[in-house]
Amino acid sequence: MDKTTVRLMEEVVLEVLMRRMAVFLAVLIVAPALASAEQNWPGEPVDNHIYMSWAALTQEVNQWSDDNPDIVQLSSIGQSFLGRELWMVVLSDWSMETKANGSAKEIVYIDGGHHGNEYLGTALAWLTAKWYINGWNSQSEEAINVLQNTELHIMIMLNPDGNDFDTRHNQNLTTTANPFASEPVPTGIDLNRNYDHYWDDCSPSDPFAPGTGPFSEPETKANSVYMNTVVQDADLYVTMHTGVWIMLYPWGKWPEQPPDWELFHGIRDEVNAGISDIPIQNANQGLYPNCGTSRDYGYGVMGFPTFTFETDDDQFLPGTFEDVNERLGEELDVMRYLIDNIWYWRARLVVDSLSINDGEVSFTIDNQGRASTQNATLQYVDGDKVLWESDNFIANASSSVSVSSGGFDEAGGEWRLHYQKRAVNSSQWVNESVDRSPDVSTLFSESVETLLWILQAGAIPIFVVAFAFWWSREEKPFDLDDEVPLEAELVE
Ligand SMILES: [Zn+2]
C-alpha cells in the first residue's frame, strides 16, 4: 500500500468511528427504520441518511468496483483543491465493446455535487449508479438492456471539499482566488460559475464567486477535460443539484428558448404526462440568469442535450434517517426514462429512398430522432474525398424530407450522410454510411429506352400503310366500334 492509500484508509476509519459515536443514540432510537439497509445510503447505519462524506463514498465506490468487475470501472479523474480524489464510476457490460449490432454504445454523462452542501443532488447521482448495479445483479431486463447498449459515466461528487465542509463553494480560500466577492473573507469558488461559457458575464444579477477565470479550479478543469476527451460523444448530460424542485434546460445566460427547444419540450411533455409533475423549464426563466454553468457549457460548447436536475428544496438534512430510495424515487424514475430513451435524444437520419436520373439525385430522409438538424448533406465519397455533395437540407425531428440535387456524375464511391446531431451550432457532426443503393436511370438504360421508342414509333406508319392496303382490298372485316387499333390512335 502506498502512503496515499494508507492516509485514505486512516481518514475513512476515523470518519466512520466519529460518525458512529456521534449518532449512536440516534441509531438506537430509529434502528427499526433501518431494516432495508442494503439498498440505502452507503456506510449504513451510520451514514444511512442524506449526508454522505467523501470518505464513505470512497469506500462505497471501491466496493462497487471490487464486487462488480463485469460492469463497474472506477477511476479518479483528478483531485479537489484539498487533494481528494474525484471518483468516476463508469457502468456498462464490459464483456462487449459495442452494441450487439456492432455500433458504438450510447454515452450518458452525469455529475453530482458541484455545490458541496446540496446533498440530495449528490444522492441522486449515487442512487442512479446504484440502481443499475442492483438491477444488473437482480437480472432486471431494463438494467441489462441499458448496460449492454450504453455507457453510464457518473461523477457522484465533484466538490468533495465543499461536501465535507458543508459549503456550497470549494475550499480555494486563497485571497486572490475570488477578486469578485464582496465579502471581506475569502469564500471559495462557486464551481458552477467557473465554466468556459460566457464566464462571469451575468454579474451583478448572478453574484456568485466565479473564480479568477474559466476553469481556474481543479474540480471544473478535471470535469471539462473528461467531457472533451472521454464523453465527447454523449447524447445526454445531467448535472445534479438541490435548491428547488425543477429540471432546467439551457440557457441560463439567455431567456430565449435554445435551438433544440423541440427536444427539450418533447421530453418535458413526456415526463409530465407519465412520470412526474416536476416543472421543466429553461434555466434563465425557471431559476434566474446564470453564467459559466456546467449546463450551459455542456450544451453551448459540447453540444450535449443537458439538464440541471434540482432534486428538492432541502439543502441539508443532518442526522435524518430518511430512505433515500423513497425520497428520490420519482426523480430516479425520470432519470431511468432519460437513460432508457437516449437513442432518441439526437437527430437519426435514415435514407428511405434514393434515385438518380440524368445527374439529378433525389432522396427521402426519415429523421427517427427527437432532435432536428439543419446542415445535413448526402455525400458521395471515396475515402476522405467528397466526390459529390447534395445541397444542405433541414431534417426536422420525427419527420421526413424529400430533397433533389443535381450535378451527379460520379462512380466508384460510397454514399454517406453528413449532419449534426442536434440543431445547436456546437453539436457534434456525424458521418454515417447509407445502407441503400440508388435506383439508377443511367445514360445506357435511357439510350435503350429511346431506341425502343424509335423502333415502335417507326413501326406504326408501316403498320398503318399495311392495314390501309389490306382494308382497301376487303369488305369491312369487323365492327370498328368494337376495337380501334391503339397504334392508329397514337399516330394522331
Ligand atoms: Zn447547486
Short mmCIF file of C-alpha atoms and ligand atoms in Angstrom, two decimals:
data_model
loop_
_atom_site.label_atom_id
_atom_site.label_comp_id
_atom_site.label_asym_id
_atom_site.label_seq_id
_atom_site.Cartn_x
_atom_site.Cartn_y
_atom_site.Cartn_z
CA MET A 1 0.00 0.00 0.00
CA ASP A 2 1.34 3.42 -0.81
CA LYS A 3 1.22 6.40 1.51
CA THR A 4 -1.88 7.87 -0.11
CA THR A 5 -3.81 4.66 0.34
CA VAL A 6 -2.78 4.41 4.00
CA ARG A 7 -3.78 8.01 4.59
CA LEU A 8 -7.02 7.40 2.81
CA MET A 9 -7.83 4.37 4.92
CA GLU A 10 -6.93 6.22 8.12
CA GLU A 11 -9.29 9.00 7.11
CA VAL A 12 -12.01 6.54 6.30
CA VAL A 13 -11.66 4.69 9.60
CA LEU A 14 -11.52 7.90 11.62
CA GLU A 15 -14.50 9.32 9.82
CA VAL A 16 -16.57 6.21 10.37
CA LEU A 17 -15.64 5.99 14.08
CA MET A 18 -16.50 9.63 14.68
CA ARG A 19 -19.83 9.26 12.98
CA ARG A 20 -20.62 6.09 14.88
CA MET A 21 -20.01 7.92 18.16
CA ALA A 22 -21.96 10.98 17.13
CA VAL A 23 -25.12 9.23 16.08
CA PHE A 24 -25.05 6.24 18.41
CA LEU A 25 -28.08 7.35 20.39
CA ALA A 26 -29.99 8.35 17.32
CA VAL A 27 -29.34 4.95 15.78
CA LEU A 28 -30.71 3.24 18.87
CA ILE A 29 -33.88 5.27 18.64
CA VAL A 30 -34.56 4.82 14.93
CA ALA A 31 -32.96 1.39 14.41
CA PRO A 32 -36.22 -0.32 13.38
CA ALA A 33 -36.48 2.07 10.42
CA LEU A 34 -33.17 0.81 9.03
CA ALA A 35 -34.38 -2.64 8.09
CA SER A 36 -33.91 -2.30 4.31
CA ALA A 37 -30.33 -1.20 4.78
CA GLU A 38 -28.68 -2.78 1.75
CA GLN A 39 -30.43 -0.60 -0.77
CA ASN A 40 -29.74 2.54 1.18
CA TRP A 41 -27.18 5.25 1.52
CA PRO A 42 -23.63 3.92 1.84
CA GLY A 43 -21.95 3.33 5.13
CA GLU A 44 -25.09 2.31 6.94
CA PRO A 45 -26.18 2.51 9.64
CA VAL A 46 -24.01 5.50 10.39
CA ASP A 47 -24.36 7.14 7.02
CA ASN A 48 -27.82 5.92 6.29
CA HIS A 49 -29.11 9.44 5.81
CA ILE A 50 -28.98 12.18 3.24
CA TYR A 51 -25.47 13.25 4.07
CA MET A 52 -22.57 11.19 2.70
CA SER A 53 -18.94 12.03 3.35
CA TRP A 54 -16.29 11.74 0.66
CA ALA A 55 -14.62 9.02 2.75
CA ALA A 56 -17.81 6.97 2.84
CA LEU A 57 -18.24 7.47 -0.89
CA THR A 58 -14.65 6.32 -1.44
CA GLN A 59 -15.36 3.10 0.43
CA GLU A 60 -18.60 2.61 -1.43
CA VAL A 61 -17.37 3.06 -5.00
CA ASN A 62 -14.34 0.85 -4.37
CA GLN A 63 -16.71 -1.82 -3.08
CA TRP A 64 -18.85 -1.49 -6.22
CA SER A 65 -15.78 -1.94 -8.36
CA ASP A 66 -14.48 -4.93 -6.37
CA ASP A 67 -17.86 -6.68 -6.34
CA ASN A 68 -18.89 -5.97 -9.95
CA PRO A 69 -15.83 -6.01 -12.23
CA ASP A 70 -18.09 -7.13 -15.11
CA ILE A 71 -19.90 -3.77 -15.17
CA VAL A 72 -18.07 -1.24 -12.96
CA GLN A 73 -14.93 0.67 -13.91
CA LEU A 74 -13.64 3.05 -11.25
CA SER A 75 -11.05 5.75 -11.80
CA SER A 76 -10.03 9.11 -10.42
CA ILE A 77 -10.12 11.94 -12.93
CA GLY A 78 -8.19 14.37 -10.73
CA GLN A 79 -8.04 15.86 -7.24
CA SER A 80 -10.02 18.53 -5.47
CA PHE A 81 -8.34 21.72 -4.25
CA LEU A 82 -7.51 19.93 -0.99
CA GLY A 83 -6.36 16.78 -2.77
CA ARG A 84 -9.36 14.46 -2.53
CA GLU A 85 -9.78 12.08 -5.47
CA LEU A 86 -12.59 12.83 -7.91
CA TRP A 87 -14.10 9.37 -8.43
CA MET A 88 -15.59 8.46 -11.79
CA VAL A 89 -17.82 5.39 -11.94
CA VAL A 90 -18.40 4.02 -15.43
CA LEU A 91 -21.07 1.36 -15.83
CA SER A 92 -21.57 -0.87 -18.86
CA ASP A 93 -21.50 -4.52 -19.83
CA TRP A 94 -17.73 -4.74 -20.32
CA SER A 95 -17.95 -8.16 -21.97
CA MET A 96 -18.97 -6.25 -25.10
CA GLU A 97 -17.10 -3.28 -26.56
CA THR A 98 -20.01 -2.32 -28.78
CA LYS A 99 -23.70 -2.99 -29.06
CA ALA A 100 -24.65 -6.43 -30.36
CA ASN A 101 -25.07 -4.99 -33.87
CA GLY A 102 -21.51 -3.62 -33.82
CA SER A 103 -22.40 0.05 -33.47
CA ALA A 104 -20.95 2.22 -30.71
CA LYS A 105 -22.69 2.25 -27.33
CA GLU A 106 -24.63 5.33 -26.32
CA ILE A 107 -22.89 7.63 -23.83
CA VAL A 108 -24.58 9.18 -20.77
CA TYR A 109 -22.76 11.71 -18.62
CA ILE A 110 -23.92 12.51 -15.09
CA ASP A 111 -22.31 14.61 -12.39
CA GLY A 112 -23.41 15.46 -8.88
CA GLY A 113 -22.19 17.64 -6.07
CA HIS A 114 -20.90 20.79 -7.79
CA HIS A 115 -22.27 22.52 -4.72
CA GLY A 116 -20.94 20.83 -1.61
CA ASN A 117 -24.00 21.38 0.59
CA GLU A 118 -26.57 20.13 -1.94
CA TYR A 119 -26.70 16.59 -0.66
CA LEU A 120 -29.80 15.37 -2.44
CA GLY A 121 -28.21 16.21 -5.79
CA THR A 122 -25.21 14.06 -4.91
CA ALA A 123 -27.63 11.43 -3.62
CA LEU A 124 -29.47 11.20 -6.97
CA ALA A 125 -26.20 10.61 -8.83
CA TRP A 126 -25.30 7.90 -6.34
CA LEU A 127 -28.78 6.39 -6.50
CA THR A 128 -28.76 6.27 -10.30
CA ALA A 129 -25.50 4.33 -10.35
CA LYS A 130 -26.71 2.04 -7.60
CA TRP A 131 -30.00 1.32 -9.38
CA TYR A 132 -28.24 -0.04 -12.48
CA ILE A 133 -25.75 -2.07 -10.43
CA ASN A 134 -28.53 -3.63 -8.36
CA GLY A 135 -30.62 -4.11 -11.49
CA TRP A 136 -27.82 -5.92 -13.29
CA ASN A 137 -27.30 -8.23 -10.33
CA SER A 138 -31.01 -8.98 -9.99
CA GLN A 139 -31.37 -9.63 -13.74
CA SER A 140 -33.61 -6.62 -14.38
CA GLU A 141 -34.35 -6.61 -18.10
CA GLU A 142 -34.25 -2.81 -18.21
CA ALA A 143 -30.86 -2.58 -16.47
CA ILE A 144 -29.35 -5.33 -18.62
CA ASN A 145 -30.62 -3.72 -21.81
CA VAL A 146 -29.24 -0.32 -20.80
CA LEU A 147 -25.83 -1.65 -19.77
CA GLN A 148 -25.48 -3.70 -22.96
CA ASN A 149 -26.18 -0.64 -25.11
CA THR A 150 -24.95 2.28 -23.03
CA GLU A 151 -22.01 3.55 -21.02
CA LEU A 152 -23.07 5.46 -17.90
CA HIS A 153 -20.30 7.82 -16.79
CA ILE A 154 -21.17 9.04 -13.30
CA MET A 155 -19.18 11.59 -11.27
CA ILE A 156 -21.06 11.39 -7.99
CA MET A 157 -19.23 14.09 -6.02
CA LEU A 158 -17.38 16.81 -7.93
CA ASN A 159 -16.79 19.03 -4.89
CA PRO A 160 -15.70 16.72 -2.04
CA ASP A 161 -14.09 19.59 -0.10
CA GLY A 162 -17.30 21.59 -0.09
CA ASN A 163 -19.23 18.41 0.71
CA ASP A 164 -17.16 17.64 3.79
CA PHE A 165 -17.10 21.28 4.96
CA ASP A 166 -20.84 21.69 4.26
CA THR A 167 -20.32 24.66 1.95
CA ARG A 168 -21.65 25.50 -1.49
CA HIS A 169 -18.20 26.54 -2.77
CA ASN A 170 -14.94 24.66 -2.95
CA GLN A 171 -12.16 25.25 -0.43
CA ASN A 172 -9.95 27.50 -2.55
CA LEU A 173 -9.82 30.18 0.13
CA THR A 174 -6.71 31.98 -1.07
CA THR A 175 -7.31 35.71 -1.03
CA THR A 176 -6.56 36.07 -4.73
CA ALA A 177 -8.91 33.28 -5.74
CA ASN A 178 -12.00 35.38 -5.95
CA PRO A 179 -11.46 39.06 -6.69
CA PHE A 180 -15.16 39.37 -7.40
CA ALA A 181 -16.53 38.51 -4.00
CA SER A 182 -17.76 41.42 -1.95
CA GLU A 183 -17.21 39.56 1.31
CA PRO A 184 -14.13 40.62 3.27
CA VAL A 185 -13.18 36.98 3.81
CA PRO A 186 -12.41 34.54 1.03
CA THR A 187 -15.38 32.33 0.32
CA GLY A 188 -14.07 29.67 -2.00
CA ILE A 189 -15.24 29.40 -5.59
CA ASP A 190 -18.67 28.54 -6.94
CA LEU A 191 -17.73 25.69 -9.28
CA ASN A 192 -20.97 26.04 -11.20
CA ARG A 193 -19.97 29.55 -12.30
CA ASN A 194 -16.44 28.57 -13.31
CA TYR A 195 -17.11 27.03 -16.76
CA ASP A 196 -15.92 28.47 -20.03
CA HIS A 197 -19.25 29.58 -21.42
CA TYR A 198 -19.93 33.32 -21.03
CA TRP A 199 -17.90 33.12 -17.84
CA ASP A 200 -18.75 35.91 -15.36
CA ASP A 201 -20.98 37.54 -17.95
CA CYS A 202 -24.16 37.72 -15.84
CA SER A 203 -22.96 39.79 -12.87
CA PRO A 204 -24.26 41.65 -10.99
CA SER A 205 -27.50 39.69 -11.47
CA ASP A 206 -25.60 36.49 -10.63
CA PRO A 207 -23.27 37.47 -7.78
CA PHE A 208 -21.66 34.09 -7.17
CA ALA A 209 -17.90 33.67 -6.87
CA PRO A 210 -16.81 32.59 -10.36
CA GLY A 211 -13.03 32.30 -9.75
CA THR A 212 -10.22 34.17 -11.48
CA GLY A 213 -11.04 32.77 -14.91
CA PRO A 214 -12.72 29.88 -16.70
CA PHE A 215 -11.60 26.54 -15.29
CA SER A 216 -9.37 28.17 -12.67
CA GLU A 217 -10.40 25.40 -10.23
CA PRO A 218 -9.04 21.83 -10.33
CA GLU A 219 -12.52 20.30 -9.99
CA THR A 220 -14.05 22.05 -13.01
CA LYS A 221 -10.84 21.66 -15.00
CA ALA A 222 -10.92 17.90 -14.48
CA ASN A 223 -14.60 17.76 -15.39
CA SER A 224 -14.09 19.70 -18.63
CA VAL A 225 -11.11 17.55 -19.65
CA TYR A 226 -13.24 14.46 -19.12
CA MET A 227 -16.09 15.93 -21.18
CA ASN A 228 -13.73 16.82 -24.03
CA THR A 229 -11.65 13.64 -24.11
CA VAL A 230 -13.81 10.74 -22.88
CA VAL A 231 -17.52 11.53 -23.21
CA GLN A 232 -17.48 13.95 -26.14
CA ASP A 233 -19.97 11.64 -27.95
CA ALA A 234 -22.53 11.84 -25.12
CA ASP A 235 -26.18 12.30 -26.04
CA LEU A 236 -27.29 13.12 -22.51
CA TYR A 237 -25.70 15.18 -19.74
CA VAL A 238 -27.46 15.61 -16.41
CA THR A 239 -25.87 17.73 -13.67
CA MET A 240 -27.46 17.25 -10.25
CA HIS A 241 -28.19 19.94 -7.68
CA THR A 242 -30.58 20.84 -4.87
CA GLY A 243 -32.45 24.06 -4.19
CA VAL A 244 -35.83 23.89 -5.84
CA TRP A 245 -37.75 21.00 -7.36
CA ILE A 246 -37.25 21.63 -11.05
CA MET A 247 -35.40 20.43 -14.13
CA LEU A 248 -33.64 23.18 -16.06
CA TYR A 249 -32.54 23.01 -19.68
CA PRO A 250 -30.42 25.69 -21.41
CA TRP A 251 -29.98 28.52 -21.41
CA GLY A 252 -29.06 30.13 -18.11
CA LYS A 253 -27.45 33.01 -19.95
CA TRP A 254 -30.42 33.97 -22.16
CA PRO A 255 -34.19 33.99 -21.67
CA GLU A 256 -34.76 32.70 -25.22
CA GLN A 257 -35.52 29.06 -25.90
CA PRO A 258 -32.49 27.04 -27.08
CA PRO A 259 -32.19 25.87 -30.72
CA ASP A 260 -33.19 22.35 -29.64
CA TRP A 261 -36.35 23.52 -27.89
CA GLU A 262 -38.36 20.76 -29.66
CA LEU A 263 -36.25 18.10 -28.00
CA PHE A 264 -36.48 19.69 -24.55
CA HIS A 265 -40.21 20.39 -24.84
CA GLY A 266 -40.85 16.84 -26.05
CA ILE A 267 -39.04 15.42 -23.04
CA ARG A 268 -40.89 17.82 -20.74
CA ASP A 269 -44.26 16.75 -22.12
CA GLU A 270 -43.50 13.03 -21.85
CA VAL A 271 -42.13 13.32 -18.31
CA ASN A 272 -45.10 15.41 -17.18
CA ALA A 273 -47.61 13.11 -18.88
CA GLY A 274 -46.45 9.82 -17.44
CA ILE A 275 -43.69 10.06 -14.87
CA SER A 276 -43.58 13.19 -12.74
CA ASP A 277 -45.14 16.62 -12.41
CA ILE A 278 -41.71 18.17 -11.89
CA PRO A 279 -41.55 21.56 -13.65
CA ILE A 280 -39.17 21.56 -16.64
CA GLN A 281 -38.07 24.97 -17.89
CA ASN A 282 -35.17 26.83 -19.40
CA ALA A 283 -32.82 27.87 -16.62
CA ASN A 284 -32.88 31.62 -17.17
CA GLN A 285 -36.66 31.75 -16.77
CA GLY A 286 -37.12 28.83 -14.39
CA LEU A 287 -34.47 29.98 -11.93
CA TYR A 288 -32.58 33.21 -12.68
CA PRO A 289 -29.95 34.35 -15.19
CA ASN A 290 -26.72 32.44 -14.58
CA CYS A 291 -23.44 32.28 -16.50
CA GLY A 292 -20.47 29.96 -16.65
CA THR A 293 -22.54 26.95 -15.55
CA SER A 294 -21.76 23.36 -16.47
CA ARG A 295 -25.21 23.12 -18.05
CA ASP A 296 -24.67 25.98 -20.49
CA TYR A 297 -21.11 24.74 -21.16
CA GLY A 298 -22.38 21.20 -21.75
CA TYR A 299 -24.87 22.45 -24.32
CA GLY A 300 -23.26 25.58 -25.75
CA VAL A 301 -19.72 24.21 -26.08
CA MET A 302 -20.04 20.41 -26.04
CA GLY A 303 -23.41 20.25 -27.79
CA PHE A 304 -24.90 17.76 -25.30
CA PRO A 305 -28.61 17.80 -24.53
CA THR A 306 -28.28 18.96 -20.97
CA PHE A 307 -30.43 19.18 -17.84
CA THR A 308 -29.77 20.59 -14.41
CA PHE A 309 -31.73 18.31 -12.09
CA GLU A 310 -32.68 20.27 -8.97
CA THR A 311 -33.87 17.42 -6.76
CA ASP A 312 -35.59 19.20 -3.90
CA ASP A 313 -35.82 22.30 -1.77
CA ASP A 314 -33.90 20.82 1.15
CA GLN A 315 -30.26 21.79 1.20
CA PHE A 316 -29.17 19.74 4.17
CA LEU A 317 -30.77 17.20 6.39
CA PRO A 318 -28.13 16.38 9.01
CA GLY A 319 -28.82 13.33 11.03
CA THR A 320 -32.02 12.37 9.25
CA PHE A 321 -32.55 8.73 8.51
CA GLU A 322 -34.97 9.08 5.68
CA ASP A 323 -34.79 6.40 3.00
CA VAL A 324 -33.11 7.99 0.01
CA ASN A 325 -34.78 5.49 -2.32
CA GLU A 326 -38.20 6.62 -1.19
CA ARG A 327 -37.26 10.27 -1.07
CA LEU A 328 -35.87 10.32 -4.60
CA GLY A 329 -37.93 7.54 -6.19
CA GLU A 330 -39.76 9.85 -8.57
CA GLU A 331 -36.56 11.63 -9.60
CA LEU A 332 -34.94 8.26 -10.26
CA ASP A 333 -37.87 7.31 -12.50
CA VAL A 334 -37.20 10.43 -14.56
CA MET A 335 -33.52 9.52 -14.82
CA ARG A 336 -34.37 5.98 -15.94
CA TYR A 337 -36.63 7.42 -18.65
CA LEU A 338 -33.90 9.79 -19.87
CA ILE A 339 -31.31 6.99 -19.94
CA ASP A 340 -33.58 4.33 -21.42
CA ASN A 341 -34.52 6.57 -24.35
CA ILE A 342 -31.12 8.12 -25.05
CA TRP A 343 -31.16 6.81 -28.64
CA TYR A 344 -33.82 9.44 -29.44
CA TRP A 345 -32.03 12.49 -27.99
CA ARG A 346 -30.40 13.45 -31.31
CA ALA A 347 -31.20 13.52 -34.99
CA ARG A 348 -31.13 9.98 -36.50
CA LEU A 349 -31.24 10.22 -40.27
CA VAL A 350 -32.14 7.22 -42.40
CA VAL A 351 -32.31 7.24 -46.20
CA ASP A 352 -35.75 5.99 -47.16
CA SER A 353 -35.43 6.26 -50.94
CA LEU A 354 -32.63 7.20 -53.29
CA SER A 355 -32.68 7.51 -57.07
CA ILE A 356 -30.57 9.10 -59.76
CA ASN A 357 -31.96 10.35 -63.03
CA ASP A 358 -29.90 12.24 -65.57
CA GLY A 359 -27.44 13.50 -62.92
CA GLU A 360 -30.23 14.53 -60.53
CA VAL A 361 -30.10 12.76 -57.17
CA SER A 362 -33.47 12.53 -55.45
CA PHE A 363 -33.78 11.14 -51.94
CA THR A 364 -36.12 10.96 -48.98
CA ILE A 365 -34.76 11.20 -45.45
CA ASP A 366 -36.54 9.95 -42.35
CA ASN A 367 -35.40 11.58 -39.10
CA GLN A 368 -36.15 8.97 -36.44
CA GLY A 369 -34.66 11.06 -33.62
CA ARG A 370 -36.36 13.73 -31.50
CA ALA A 371 -33.87 16.47 -32.39
CA SER A 372 -33.77 18.46 -35.62
CA THR A 373 -30.68 19.02 -37.74
CA GLN A 374 -30.19 21.94 -40.10
CA ASN A 375 -26.93 21.46 -42.01
CA ALA A 376 -27.34 17.96 -43.36
CA THR A 377 -25.99 16.75 -46.71
CA LEU A 378 -25.96 13.49 -48.62
CA GLN A 379 -22.42 12.81 -49.80
CA TYR A 380 -20.78 10.55 -52.33
CA VAL A 381 -17.27 9.89 -51.07
CA ASP A 382 -14.15 7.98 -51.96
CA GLY A 383 -12.24 7.59 -48.70
CA ASP A 384 -11.74 11.12 -47.35
CA LYS A 385 -12.52 12.71 -50.69
CA VAL A 386 -16.02 14.07 -51.19
CA LEU A 387 -16.83 13.46 -54.87
CA TRP A 388 -20.30 14.94 -54.75
CA GLU A 389 -22.49 16.58 -52.11
CA SER A 390 -26.17 17.47 -52.08
CA ASP A 391 -27.46 20.92 -51.17
CA ASN A 392 -27.82 21.49 -47.41
CA PHE A 393 -31.14 20.37 -46.08
CA ILE A 394 -33.07 20.54 -42.81
CA ALA A 395 -34.48 17.37 -41.27
CA ASN A 396 -36.98 18.19 -38.55
CA ALA A 397 -37.39 15.95 -35.52
CA SER A 398 -39.53 12.85 -36.16
CA SER A 399 -40.23 13.94 -39.76
CA SER A 400 -39.45 13.08 -43.36
CA VAL A 401 -38.00 15.37 -46.00
CA SER A 402 -37.54 14.96 -49.77
CA VAL A 403 -34.52 16.52 -51.44
CA SER A 404 -33.24 16.79 -55.04
CA SER A 405 -29.76 17.92 -56.01
CA GLY A 406 -28.16 17.89 -59.45
CA GLY A 407 -24.67 17.63 -60.86
CA PHE A 408 -24.05 13.99 -60.06
CA ASP A 409 -21.65 12.29 -62.47
CA GLU A 410 -19.50 10.00 -60.36
CA ALA A 411 -18.55 6.37 -59.90
CA GLY A 412 -16.52 4.23 -57.53
CA GLY A 413 -17.59 5.91 -54.32
CA GLU A 414 -19.99 5.25 -51.47
CA TRP A 415 -22.98 7.14 -50.07
CA ARG A 416 -22.75 8.83 -46.67
CA LEU A 417 -24.95 11.11 -44.56
CA HIS A 418 -23.16 14.09 -43.04
CA TYR A 419 -25.02 16.04 -40.37
CA GLN A 420 -25.06 17.49 -36.87
CA LYS A 421 -26.71 15.53 -34.11
CA ARG A 422 -28.78 18.48 -32.95
CA ALA A 423 -29.75 21.98 -34.01
CA VAL A 424 -27.33 23.88 -31.75
CA ASN A 425 -24.16 25.00 -33.56
CA SER A 426 -21.89 23.24 -31.07
CA SER A 427 -23.46 19.83 -31.61
CA GLN A 428 -21.30 17.03 -32.88
CA TRP A 429 -21.02 16.18 -36.58
CA VAL A 430 -21.55 12.59 -37.65
CA ASN A 431 -20.78 10.89 -40.96
CA GLU A 432 -22.78 7.73 -41.32
CA SER A 433 -22.90 5.10 -44.03
CA VAL A 434 -26.03 4.67 -46.11
CA ASP A 435 -27.07 1.03 -46.46
CA ARG A 436 -29.08 1.53 -49.63
CA SER A 437 -28.05 1.60 -53.27
CA PRO A 438 -29.74 4.08 -55.53
CA ASP A 439 -32.28 3.23 -58.18
CA VAL A 440 -30.34 4.44 -61.17
CA SER A 441 -31.55 5.51 -64.59
CA THR A 442 -28.18 5.57 -66.31
CA LEU A 443 -27.32 7.00 -69.72
CA PHE A 444 -27.18 3.44 -71.10
CA SER A 445 -30.66 2.42 -69.98
CA GLU A 446 -32.03 5.73 -71.18
CA SER A 447 -30.49 5.07 -74.61
CA VAL A 448 -32.09 1.67 -74.78
CA GLU A 449 -35.46 3.17 -73.88
CA THR A 450 -35.08 5.81 -76.60
CA LEU A 451 -34.11 3.22 -79.17
CA LEU A 452 -37.12 1.08 -78.35
CA TRP A 453 -39.38 4.10 -78.65
CA ILE A 454 -37.96 5.00 -82.05
CA LEU A 455 -38.43 1.42 -83.25
CA GLN A 456 -42.02 1.35 -82.01
CA ALA A 457 -42.82 4.74 -83.45
CA GLY A 458 -41.20 3.75 -86.73
CA ALA A 459 -43.25 0.58 -86.88
CA ILE A 460 -46.54 2.43 -86.63
CA PRO A 461 -46.52 4.06 -90.12
CA ILE A 462 -45.55 0.72 -91.65
CA PHE A 463 -48.41 -0.96 -89.87
CA VAL A 464 -50.85 1.79 -90.86
CA VAL A 465 -49.86 1.56 -94.51
CA ALA A 466 -50.17 -2.22 -94.46
CA PHE A 467 -53.55 -2.01 -92.75
CA ALA A 468 -54.84 0.60 -95.21
CA PHE A 469 -53.71 -1.56 -98.09
CA TRP A 470 -55.46 -4.60 -96.68
CA TRP A 471 -58.61 -2.56 -95.84
CA SER A 472 -58.89 -1.29 -99.39
CA ARG A 473 -58.96 -4.85 -100.69
CA GLU A 474 -61.56 -6.34 -98.39
CA GLU A 475 -65.03 -5.73 -97.17
CA LYS A 476 -65.21 -4.26 -93.72
CA PRO A 477 -63.84 -7.19 -91.69
CA PHE A 478 -65.18 -6.20 -88.27
CA ASP A 479 -67.10 -3.56 -86.47
CA LEU A 480 -64.86 -0.56 -85.92
CA ASP A 481 -66.79 0.40 -82.79
CA ASP A 482 -65.55 -2.74 -81.12
CA GLU A 483 -61.86 -2.22 -81.40
CA VAL A 484 -59.84 0.65 -82.64
CA PRO A 485 -56.18 -0.22 -83.06
CA LEU A 486 -54.22 1.59 -80.39
CA GLU A 487 -51.34 2.35 -82.71
CA ALA A 488 -53.63 4.20 -85.08
CA GLU A 489 -54.70 6.49 -82.25
CA LEU A 490 -51.12 7.21 -81.41
CA VAL A 491 -50.42 8.43 -84.92
CA GLU A 492 -52.86 11.28 -84.45
ZN ZN B 1 -26.40 23.84 -6.96
#
